[in-house]
PDB file of C-alpha atoms in Angstrom:
ATOM      1  CA  UNK A   1      -1.711  21.289  -0.452  1.00  0.00           C
ATOM      2  CA  UNK A   2       0.292  21.541  -3.563  1.00  0.00           C
ATOM      3  CA  UNK A   3       3.243  19.561  -4.772  1.00  0.00           C
ATOM      4  CA  UNK A   4       5.645  21.553  -6.964  1.00  0.00           C
ATOM      5  CA  UNK A   5       6.461  18.566  -9.181  1.00  0.00           C
ATOM      6  CA  UNK A   6       4.356  18.407 -12.350  1.00  0.00           C
ATOM      7  CA  UNK A   7       3.295  14.893 -13.252  1.00  0.00           C
ATOM      8  CA  UNK A   8       2.407  13.757 -16.780  1.00  0.00           C
ATOM      9  CA  UNK A   9      -0.065  11.167 -15.459  1.00  0.00           C
ATOM     10  CA  UNK A  10      -2.554  11.001 -12.630  1.00  0.00           C
ATOM     11  CA  UNK A  11      -1.245   8.684  -9.969  1.00  0.00           C
ATOM     12  CA  UNK A  12      -2.509   7.345  -6.699  1.00  0.00           C
ATOM     13  CA  UNK A  13      -0.570   6.559  -3.551  1.00  0.00           C
ATOM     14  CA  UNK A  14      -1.852   3.798  -1.331  1.00  0.00           C
ATOM     15  CA  UNK A  15      -0.268   4.281   2.070  1.00  0.00           C
ATOM     16  CA  UNK A  16      -0.561   1.717   4.837  1.00  0.00           C
ATOM     17  CA  UNK A  17       1.033   2.345   8.251  1.00  0.00           C
ATOM     18  CA  UNK A  18       3.245  -0.381   9.674  1.00  0.00           C
ATOM     19  CA  UNK A  19       2.512  -1.989  13.007  1.00  0.00           C
ATOM     20  CA  UNK A  20       4.799  -1.649  16.010  1.00  0.00           C
ATOM     21  CA  UNK A  21       7.497  -4.315  15.389  1.00  0.00           C
ATOM     22  CA  UNK A  22       8.000  -4.933  19.124  1.00  0.00           C
ATOM     23  CA  UNK A  23       5.923  -8.109  19.180  1.00  0.00           C
ATOM     24  CA  UNK A  24       6.061 -11.217  17.010  1.00  0.00           C
ATOM     25  CA  UNK A  25       2.367 -10.902  16.074  1.00  0.00           C
ATOM     26  CA  UNK A  26       2.865  -7.344  14.752  1.00  0.00           C
ATOM     27  CA  UNK A  27       5.968  -8.406  12.785  1.00  0.00           C
ATOM     28  CA  UNK A  28       3.895 -11.150  11.162  1.00  0.00           C
ATOM     29  CA  UNK A  29       1.202  -8.603  10.264  1.00  0.00           C
ATOM     30  CA  UNK A  30       3.833  -6.365   8.674  1.00  0.00           C
ATOM     31  CA  UNK A  31       5.164  -9.297   6.657  1.00  0.00           C
ATOM     32  CA  UNK A  32       1.710 -10.190   5.366  1.00  0.00           C
ATOM     33  CA  UNK A  33       1.121  -6.522   4.557  1.00  0.00           C
ATOM     34  CA  UNK A  34       4.272  -6.585   2.421  1.00  0.00           C
ATOM     35  CA  UNK A  35       2.912  -9.517   0.392  1.00  0.00           C
ATOM     36  CA  UNK A  36      -0.587  -7.988   0.113  1.00  0.00           C
ATOM     37  CA  UNK A  37       0.794  -4.770  -1.361  1.00  0.00           C
ATOM     38  CA  UNK A  38       3.091  -6.687  -3.687  1.00  0.00           C
ATOM     39  CA  UNK A  39       0.098  -8.674  -4.921  1.00  0.00           C
ATOM     40  CA  UNK A  40      -1.920  -5.478  -5.378  1.00  0.00           C
ATOM     41  CA  UNK A  41       0.948  -3.882  -7.308  1.00  0.00           C
ATOM     42  CA  UNK A  42       0.561  -6.365 -10.157  1.00  0.00           C
ATOM     43  CA  UNK A  43      -3.221  -6.343  -9.992  1.00  0.00           C
ATOM     44  CA  UNK A  44      -3.573  -2.613 -10.509  1.00  0.00           C
ATOM     45  CA  UNK A  45      -1.498  -1.971 -13.593  1.00  0.00           C
ATOM     46  CA  UNK A  46      -0.122  -4.357 -16.157  1.00  0.00           C
ATOM     47  CA  UNK A  47       3.307  -2.991 -16.901  1.00  0.00           C
ATOM     48  CA  UNK A  48       5.556  -0.175 -15.770  1.00  0.00           C
ATOM     49  CA  UNK A  49       4.401   2.902 -13.939  1.00  0.00           C
ATOM     50  CA  UNK A  50       4.048   1.717 -10.382  1.00  0.00           C
ATOM     51  CA  UNK A  51       6.502   1.683  -7.508  1.00  0.00           C
ATOM     52  CA  UNK A  52       6.557   0.195  -4.026  1.00  0.00           C
ATOM     53  CA  UNK A  53       8.285   2.113  -1.224  1.00  0.00           C
ATOM     54  CA  UNK A  54       8.962   1.838   2.480  1.00  0.00           C
ATOM     55  CA  UNK A  55       8.732   5.152   4.311  1.00  0.00           C
ATOM     56  CA  UNK A  56      11.005   5.113   7.345  1.00  0.00           C
ATOM     57  CA  UNK A  57       9.600   6.207  10.740  1.00  0.00           C
ATOM     58  CA  UNK A  58      11.607   9.429  10.815  1.00  0.00           C
ATOM     59  CA  UNK A  59      10.176  10.495   7.412  1.00  0.00           C
ATOM     60  CA  UNK A  60       6.641   9.213   7.871  1.00  0.00           C
ATOM     61  CA  UNK A  61       3.665  11.427   8.755  1.00  0.00           C
ATOM     62  CA  UNK A  62       3.090  11.905  12.477  1.00  0.00           C
ATOM     63  CA  UNK A  63       0.146   9.480  12.551  1.00  0.00           C
ATOM     64  CA  UNK A  64       2.449   6.652  11.366  1.00  0.00           C
ATOM     65  CA  UNK A  65       5.086   6.353  14.114  1.00  0.00           C
ATOM     66  CA  UNK A  66       6.504   3.045  12.865  1.00  0.00           C
ATOM     67  CA  UNK A  67       6.765   3.989   9.197  1.00  0.00           C
ATOM     68  CA  UNK A  68       4.586   2.929   6.289  1.00  0.00           C
ATOM     69  CA  UNK A  69       4.464   1.166   2.966  1.00  0.00           C
ATOM     70  CA  UNK A  70       3.479   3.282  -0.032  1.00  0.00           C
ATOM     71  CA  UNK A  71       2.360   1.848  -3.352  1.00  0.00           C
ATOM     72  CA  UNK A  72       2.292   4.405  -6.134  1.00  0.00           C
ATOM     73  CA  UNK A  73       0.428   3.504  -9.334  1.00  0.00           C
ATOM     74  CA  UNK A  74      -0.948   5.204 -12.408  1.00  0.00           C
ATOM     75  CA  UNK A  75      -4.617   6.001 -12.108  1.00  0.00           C
ATOM     76  CA  UNK A  76      -6.148   5.062 -15.437  1.00  0.00           C
ATOM     77  CA  UNK A  77      -9.822   5.383 -14.520  1.00  0.00           C
ATOM     78  CA  UNK A  78     -12.132   7.543 -12.443  1.00  0.00           C
ATOM     79  CA  UNK A  79     -11.564   7.402  -8.711  1.00  0.00           C
ATOM     80  CA  UNK A  80     -14.951   5.719  -8.125  1.00  0.00           C
ATOM     81  CA  UNK A  81     -14.062   3.012 -10.663  1.00  0.00           C
ATOM     82  CA  UNK A  82     -10.707   2.488  -8.995  1.00  0.00           C
ATOM     83  CA  UNK A  83     -12.272   2.152  -5.541  1.00  0.00           C
ATOM     84  CA  UNK A  84     -14.731  -0.459  -6.880  1.00  0.00           C
ATOM     85  CA  UNK A  85     -12.183  -2.368  -8.948  1.00  0.00           C
ATOM     86  CA  UNK A  86     -11.638  -6.056  -8.189  1.00  0.00           C
ATOM     87  CA  UNK A  87      -7.928  -5.706  -7.228  1.00  0.00           C
ATOM     88  CA  UNK A  88      -8.597  -2.896  -4.765  1.00  0.00           C
ATOM     89  CA  UNK A  89     -11.734  -4.374  -3.190  1.00  0.00           C
ATOM     90  CA  UNK A  90      -9.915  -7.728  -2.885  1.00  0.00           C
ATOM     91  CA  UNK A  91      -7.007  -5.980  -1.172  1.00  0.00           C
ATOM     92  CA  UNK A  92      -9.315  -4.223   1.317  1.00  0.00           C
ATOM     93  CA  UNK A  93     -11.278  -7.391   2.098  1.00  0.00           C
ATOM     94  CA  UNK A  94      -8.049  -9.363   2.743  1.00  0.00           C
ATOM     95  CA  UNK A  95      -6.820  -6.554   4.997  1.00  0.00           C
ATOM     96  CA  UNK A  96     -10.067  -6.468   6.971  1.00  0.00           C
ATOM     97  CA  UNK A  97     -10.285 -10.246   7.323  1.00  0.00           C
ATOM     98  CA  UNK A  98      -7.292 -10.316   9.683  1.00  0.00           C
ATOM     99  CA  UNK A  99      -7.081  -6.601  10.673  1.00  0.00           C
ATOM    100  CA  UNK A 100      -3.611  -6.356   9.145  1.00  0.00           C
ATOM    101  CA  UNK A 101      -3.234  -2.587   9.725  1.00  0.00           C
ATOM    102  CA  UNK A 102      -5.319   0.170  11.322  1.00  0.00           C
ATOM    103  CA  UNK A 103      -6.189   1.975   8.079  1.00  0.00           C
ATOM    104  CA  UNK A 104      -5.461   2.467   4.399  1.00  0.00           C
ATOM    105  CA  UNK A 105      -4.811   6.022   3.196  1.00  0.00           C
ATOM    106  CA  UNK A 106      -5.255   7.134  -0.405  1.00  0.00           C
ATOM    107  CA  UNK A 107      -3.757  10.238  -1.984  1.00  0.00           C
ATOM    108  CA  UNK A 108      -4.580  11.194  -5.554  1.00  0.00           C
ATOM    109  CA  UNK A 109      -1.768  13.040  -7.312  1.00  0.00           C
ATOM    110  CA  UNK A 110      -3.265  15.139 -10.103  1.00  0.00           C
ATOM    111  CA  UNK A 111      -1.414  16.106 -13.251  1.00  0.00           C
ATOM    112  CA  UNK A 112      -1.215  19.779 -12.222  1.00  0.00           C
ATOM    113  CA  UNK A 113       0.755  18.855  -9.102  1.00  0.00           C
ATOM    114  CA  UNK A 114      -2.101  19.031  -6.587  1.00  0.00           C
ATOM    115  CA  UNK A 115      -2.439  16.220  -4.059  1.00  0.00           C
ATOM    116  CA  UNK A 116      -5.868  15.266  -2.753  1.00  0.00           C
ATOM    117  CA  UNK A 117      -6.053  13.101   0.402  1.00  0.00           C
ATOM    118  CA  UNK A 118      -9.101  10.853   0.563  1.00  0.00           C
ATOM    119  CA  UNK A 119     -10.743   9.906   3.864  1.00  0.00           C
ATOM    120  CA  UNK A 120      -8.984   6.914   5.439  1.00  0.00           C
ATOM    121  CA  UNK A 121     -10.399   3.446   4.922  1.00  0.00           C
ATOM    122  CA  UNK A 122     -10.845   1.824   8.302  1.00  0.00           C
ATOM    123  CA  UNK A 123      -9.411  -1.692   8.568  1.00  0.00           C
ATOM    124  CA  UNK A 124      -9.247  -2.532  12.279  1.00  0.00           C
ATOM    125  CA  UNK A 125     -11.440  -1.497  15.209  1.00  0.00           C
ATOM    126  CA  UNK A 126      -9.431   1.701  15.773  1.00  0.00           C
ATOM    127  CA  UNK A 127     -10.672   4.952  14.302  1.00  0.00           C
ATOM    128  CA  UNK A 128      -7.968   6.305  11.982  1.00  0.00           C
ATOM    129  CA  UNK A 129      -6.808   9.893  12.065  1.00  0.00           C
ATOM    130  CA  UNK A 130      -6.936  11.880   8.826  1.00  0.00           C
ATOM    131  CA  UNK A 131      -3.742  12.072   6.768  1.00  0.00           C
ATOM    132  CA  UNK A 132      -2.014  15.434   6.659  1.00  0.00           C
ATOM    133  CA  UNK A 133      -0.387  16.571   3.451  1.00  0.00           C
ATOM    134  CA  UNK A 134       2.222  16.671   2.066  1.00  0.00           C
ATOM    135  CA  UNK A 135       3.238  13.048   2.213  1.00  0.00           C
ATOM    136  CA  UNK A 136       6.854  12.003   1.599  1.00  0.00           C
ATOM    137  CA  UNK A 137       7.316  11.228  -2.068  1.00  0.00           C
ATOM    138  CA  UNK A 138      10.596   9.419  -1.510  1.00  0.00           C
ATOM    139  CA  UNK A 139      11.497   6.376   0.457  1.00  0.00           C
ATOM    140  CA  UNK A 140      13.364   3.135   0.087  1.00  0.00           C
ATOM    141  CA  UNK A 141      12.115   1.365  -3.007  1.00  0.00           C
ATOM    142  CA  UNK A 142      11.407  -2.300  -2.346  1.00  0.00           C
ATOM    143  CA  UNK A 143      10.429  -5.118  -4.656  1.00  0.00           C
ATOM    144  CA  UNK A 144      12.701  -3.692  -7.360  1.00  0.00           C
ATOM    145  CA  UNK A 145      12.583  -6.753  -9.566  1.00  0.00           C
ATOM    146  CA  UNK A 146       9.786  -7.437 -12.020  1.00  0.00           C
ATOM    147  CA  UNK A 147       7.868 -10.678 -11.666  1.00  0.00           C
ATOM    148  CA  UNK A 148       6.995 -12.088 -15.108  1.00  0.00           C
ATOM    149  CA  UNK A 149       3.343 -12.823 -15.779  1.00  0.00           C
ATOM    150  CA  UNK A 150       3.914 -16.598 -15.849  1.00  0.00           C
ATOM    151  CA  UNK A 151       5.422 -16.535 -12.322  1.00  0.00           C
ATOM    152  CA  UNK A 152       2.791 -14.337 -10.674  1.00  0.00           C
ATOM    153  CA  UNK A 153       0.748 -17.229  -9.388  1.00  0.00           C
ATOM    154  CA  UNK A 154       3.448 -17.508  -6.695  1.00  0.00           C
ATOM    155  CA  UNK A 155       2.308 -14.109  -5.383  1.00  0.00           C
ATOM    156  CA  UNK A 156      -0.981 -15.531  -4.123  1.00  0.00           C
ATOM    157  CA  UNK A 157       0.559 -18.393  -2.099  1.00  0.00           C
ATOM    158  CA  UNK A 158       1.643 -16.181   0.843  1.00  0.00           C
ATOM    159  CA  UNK A 159      -1.730 -14.422   0.848  1.00  0.00           C
ATOM    160  CA  UNK A 160      -3.638 -17.572   1.759  1.00  0.00           C
ATOM    161  CA  UNK A 161      -1.526 -18.221   4.855  1.00  0.00           C
ATOM    162  CA  UNK A 162      -2.951 -16.987   8.168  1.00  0.00           C
ATOM    163  CA  UNK A 163      -0.908 -14.280   9.882  1.00  0.00           C
ATOM    164  CA  UNK A 164       0.164 -16.703  12.631  1.00  0.00           C
ATOM    165  CA  UNK A 165       2.030 -18.905  10.130  1.00  0.00           C
ATOM    166  CA  UNK A 166       4.343 -16.182   8.772  1.00  0.00           C
ATOM    167  CA  UNK A 167       7.949 -16.822   9.803  1.00  0.00           C
ATOM    168  CA  UNK A 168       9.701 -13.880  11.435  1.00  0.00           C
ATOM    169  CA  UNK A 169      13.469 -13.751  11.228  1.00  0.00           C
TER     170      UNK A 169
END
C-alpha cells in the first residue's frame, strides 16, 4: 500500500495492541506496556524525531479491537541492524517475559511514501494475525514532555516491577 505523504526520513512504527481493559490484570498489562514503550522511545533515538501515540479503538485496525500504542521513530540503520539492536531486543525480551501483549507489529515507512508491514513478532501464546495496511498515522499523542538525560534513570524503575504490582486507578 502507498501513503501519499512524502517523508524526508525513513521511519518505523512499532505498534502494540492494547489488552481488553475489562479486568484488573489486563489494565496492569496496559500500564506496563505504556512504560515499556516510553523506555524504548529514549533508547532508540537520542533527540527529536520520535513520537508516541495512542490509537483509539474506533480508529485502530480491525485486529486491534481495544486500540493500540504506536511508537514512531526515525530509522537510522538497516532494518536487520534495528531488529538486532540492544534497545529493541531488550524491549521484546521484557514483553515476552510477562506476555504483556499478544504481538508487536512493525511498519517501515520509506522516504518515497511506501509503507512496508513486517511479519508480526509473537509475544504471547496466541498466534497474531497479519497487519493490514494502511495504518492510522494520527492518534492522541502521549508522553508529550521530554525527559532530560539526567532524569532517564527513573524510566527503568517501573520496568522492574512485576505486572501484578502496578496500581490501577
